[in-house]
PDB file of C-alpha atoms in Angstrom:
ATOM      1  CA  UNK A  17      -8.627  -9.782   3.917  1.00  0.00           C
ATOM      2  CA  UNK A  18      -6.986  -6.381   2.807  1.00  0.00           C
ATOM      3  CA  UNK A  19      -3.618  -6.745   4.149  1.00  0.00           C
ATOM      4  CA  UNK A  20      -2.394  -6.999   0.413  1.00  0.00           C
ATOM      5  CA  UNK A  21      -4.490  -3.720  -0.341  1.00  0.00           C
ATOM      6  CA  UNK A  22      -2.816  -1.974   2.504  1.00  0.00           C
ATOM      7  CA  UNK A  23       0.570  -2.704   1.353  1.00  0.00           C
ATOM      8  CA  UNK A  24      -0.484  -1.264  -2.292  1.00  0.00           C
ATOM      9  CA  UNK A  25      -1.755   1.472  -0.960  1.00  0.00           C
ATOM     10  CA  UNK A  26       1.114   2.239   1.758  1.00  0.00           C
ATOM     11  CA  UNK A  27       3.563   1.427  -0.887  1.00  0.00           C
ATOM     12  CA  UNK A  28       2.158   3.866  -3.317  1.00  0.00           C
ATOM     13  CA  UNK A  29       2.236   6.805  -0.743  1.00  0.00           C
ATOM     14  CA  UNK A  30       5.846   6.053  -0.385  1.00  0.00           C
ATOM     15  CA  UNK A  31       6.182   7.192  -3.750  1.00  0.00           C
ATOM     16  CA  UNK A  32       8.687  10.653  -3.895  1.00  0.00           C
TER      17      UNK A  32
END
């Protein structure tokens, strides 16, 4: 149900 959220999210705390 939030697996797409918790790529967002994981994606946006690889941010430099």
């Amino acid at each position: 149900k939030e697996l797409k959220r918790l790529v967002v999210e994981t994606t946006a705390n690889q941010d430099p």
